[in-house]
Amino acid sequence: MAIISREQIVEGLEEILGKEQVITDEQVLKESSLDRYRKYEQVCEVYTQPIPAAVVYVKSTQEVADVLSFANENEINVVPRTGHSAIEGGLETALKDSIVIDGSTMNKVIKVDEYNMQVTCQCGVPLQELDDMLRERGYTTGHSPQSKPLAQIGGLVATRSIGQFSTLYGGIEDMIVGMEAVFPNGKVCRIKNVPRRAAGPDIRHIICGNEGAICFITEVTLKLFKWQPQNNRYIGYKLDDEYMKLGFDCLREVMVEGYKPSFARLYDAADAQQHFSAWLEEGKAILIWMAEGPANITPAIEEGIKGLMSKHPELEEVDPALIEKWYGGLNWGPEQIAEEKEEILATRNIGITTEVSGSWDNIYEIYKTACDRILEEVPDMTLMGGHSSHSYINGTNMYFVYYYNVVDCAPEEEINKYHDRINQIICEQVIKYGGSIVHHHGLGKARAKYVTQEYGSSYYMLKTLKQAFDPNGIMNMGTLIPLRK
Amino acid sequence: MKILGCFKVVPDLDLIVEEDWNIENHLHIDTGYAKLIWNCFDEGALEMMLRLSDLSEGLNVVYKLSALTIGRQKTENFLKTLYALGFSEGARICVEAEDEILFSPEMISEGIANYVKKIEGQDVILTGIQSSDGNNKMTPYLLAEKLGWPCITQVIGLEPIDEEHLKVTSQVSGGCIVRKVKTPCVFAIGNAPCSYLRIPTLKAKMKLGKRPVTRLVPEDMGMSETAENVRVTALNPIDKKRNTVVIEADSPQEKARCLYEKYLKERLSEL
Ligand SMILES: Cc1cc2nc3c(=O)[nH]c(=O)nc-3n(C[C@H](O)[C@H](O)[C@H](O)COP(=O)(O)OP(=O)(O)OC[C@H]3O[C@@H](n4cnc5c(N)ncnc54)[C@H](O)[C@@H]3O)c2cc1C
């Protein structure tokens, strides 16, 4: 699609950024052609996607604008990137001679404003570093995805990510104050930091969740909250796996009664064994809540939840200390990724996740029918289960967790034989029952093919946005909206 | 040929929170909440048994694979996984208070030896070289002594020969030895090239993993007669902190120069 050659692309980029910021090392380029959607290909080091022309490291908003203008003029596909932890193909360079624009070098925390309770940072600030720094001062962003040690602010906003404490703090969309982003024609837009406004549509949501398919996010201001872990309270119950429907109802009851725990989770038995095997019997599901906040509120939440749960004889309380310690080891950093790679190579057994959402009246059907169909239709499954980890007044999410052995199958065929097939079953069941096929990982390229089913008549709005902001089709093509065959 | 894999289920120590390593004035580390995993050397040993069995396809040798563990009820799930992978026998010597046998390789080896003598005779026994929690590094040696069998350590490969012999590759300082070994023998597995156990499918678990595990009482296995000859009297955490110097300078170039001039130049010239 680019109207100039690969060599000319590299020359042009070097002119803009200097040689040091333009990487053309073969291995780097290969590794930059995919993400964890093709985890099996990634660990086997088999690269099936077009290899990008260059990875460029940008240091300022102006550099981003210059690179985007150059790409726009020459119709070169660009893939924005920060932490490289994407799992739905958002980082795949689907078109020949793409440019990967890496914002991880824009990593300054610009301002911690303790009076207005907000922090402004560049897109490449790692969330772990930001939150550790804030915690030392007694604050937190409240954002804690499992990928906290990997992900950076730009990617977290671009994917509409969500953290473990979402029931209290919300998803990233609830935390964002203002932003700066660069559009394909080089136009820099800043959205100011105010507590709220009613001046037309909330344009922050054009940027948040754009997955690099509309603009490049360069700066974000997030809200701050007081960090007071000393007040945390943990609550847990086990129940037989056959009572999963009751489990969802328990999550609902807590929400409907107006409690605001910071996390609220329900693991089915298969998934629970991955976390709690030390003390939880096989065949038992588990319900967990954590209350966070001021000292006079958390005991009240704890008491309230326990009061509600005491009416269910099917539940058996578990020692809260076990929950507290488990949650300390939940996050995934580079060591776990490296270990996982070794394990997959040795066992040819791979674990994948797919997250969806549903209303209270359909989430159980989505969960149950998707699990049943996968077990029935997909070969070589070694684990099928999941958990709900983000609850709302009107519904919750389901995070499917599945493992399978890759049998008699080349790395490049794995995605068709297993991963996409499972994804398809999940998406079909979600659409059938009226949920959303994407709760927080983004559509990426993996699920872009379902976009029209997901959006229905509102697809018109998404398509119009894409066409208006990216008329030349250079922003992360194939993400959000599938490529035409 | 009857082969027994002895394994231990251990807590994943990577999941232990930092304050639990703080062991002032008590002799116990709380690992009760951490996920259970195969002890890494034992996992390699069990996979090695399965690979040996794979290699025998088409040859005139039949391997009957069994597994034995000493521990609490939770470990039975692991034995069922082995059933699903094709092990024909799984036994547990029931010890609920695992902490009490953590530093008792004497007792453990007595239990295994009696299992082999009284319950299920074997031609070959595989164990891991040590466990991640007890770290005693003695069980295979004591076991071989009790049985009067030879013991080969640091085994990294097993291949079939015939009903009475195995081709055994083991690591020694500076290289590897390949030997034709006559059974019976105890093999202690160290850095096995295949350190992960394969995973059974859910279908195999449904089909094969439901068989009951043979449960044995420690007293019947002579474990209570073995006097506890080691007692923990103190625990000291390893101080992982290193002395550090933060290099302060205005630019990365200057920092690099300072690192080179002050800390690296002299060392590099010695190389
Ligand atoms: C182990 C693991 C656990 C995870 N847990 C969670 C979780 O709990 N919650 C959750 O929400 N997600 C989770 N994720 C998914 C992933 O971490 C998130 O999607 C995260 O937001 C990605 O951030 P990143 O900086 O790594 O972005 P990248 O992987 O670099 O990019 C992600 C997407 O955003 C786009 N993008 C990146 N930077 C920019 C930018 N500056 N401007 C415009 N577009 C950009 C990319 O093009 C891509 O489409 C997990 C992933 C892993 C590997």
Coordinates of C-alpha atoms in Angstrom, one line a residue, chain A residues 273-282 322 325-326 328-329 339 342-343 346-347 349 375-376 378 380-384 405, chain B residues 14-15 17 19-20 30-37 43 51 72 74 77-78 194-203 205:
Chain A
Q273 CA -7.8 -24.6 40.9
Q274 CA -5.2 -22.6 39.0
H275 CA -5.1 -20.1 41.9
F276 CA -6.3 -21.7 45.1
S277 CA -5.2 -25.3 44.7
A278 CA -3.4 -25.2 48.1
W279 CA -6.6 -25.1 50.1
L280 CA -9.6 -25.2 47.8
E281 CA -11.1 -28.6 47.1
E282 CA -11.5 -29.7 43.5
L322 CA -5.9 -16.7 52.2
K325 CA -2.1 -13.3 50.3
W326 CA -3.3 -14.7 47.0
G328 CA -0.5 -10.2 46.3
G329 CA 0.8 -12.6 43.6
E339 CA 8.7 -18.7 32.1
E342 CA 9.7 -22.0 28.2
E343 CA 6.7 -24.0 29.4
A346 CA 8.4 -27.8 26.5
T347 CA 4.8 -29.0 26.8
N349 CA 0.3 -26.7 26.0
L375 CA -15.5 -28.8 25.2
E376 CA -17.7 -30.5 22.7
V378 CA -12.6 -28.3 20.1
D380 CA -7.2 -31.5 22.8
M381 CA -8.6 -29.2 25.5
T382 CA -6.8 -29.5 28.9
L383 CA -8.7 -26.8 30.8
M384 CA -11.8 -24.8 30.2
N405 CA -2.4 -29.2 23.7
Chain B
D14 CA 7.5 -17.5 44.1
L15 CA 4.0 -16.6 45.4
V17 CA 4.6 -12.6 50.0
E19 CA 6.6 -10.4 54.9
D20 CA 6.2 -14.2 55.2
D30 CA 3.5 -19.9 56.1
T31 CA 3.2 -21.3 52.6
G32 CA -0.4 -22.6 53.1
Y33 CA -1.9 -20.2 50.6
A34 CA 0.5 -20.7 47.7
K35 CA -0.6 -22.7 44.7
L36 CA 0.7 -26.3 44.7
I37 CA 3.1 -27.4 42.0
E43 CA 8.4 -33.1 37.4
R51 CA 9.4 -40.3 27.3
R72 CA -1.7 -34.7 52.3
K74 CA -4.5 -32.5 48.1
N77 CA -5.1 -34.6 42.3
F78 CA -1.5 -34.9 41.1
C194 CA 12.6 -31.9 29.8
S195 CA 11.7 -30.2 33.1
Y196 CA 8.0 -29.8 32.4
L197 CA 5.5 -32.6 32.6
R198 CA 3.1 -32.9 29.6
I199 CA -0.6 -32.0 30.3
P200 CA -3.4 -34.5 29.9
T201 CA -6.5 -33.5 28.0
L202 CA -9.8 -33.2 29.9
K203 CA -11.0 -36.2 28.0
K205 CA -8.8 -37.0 32.7

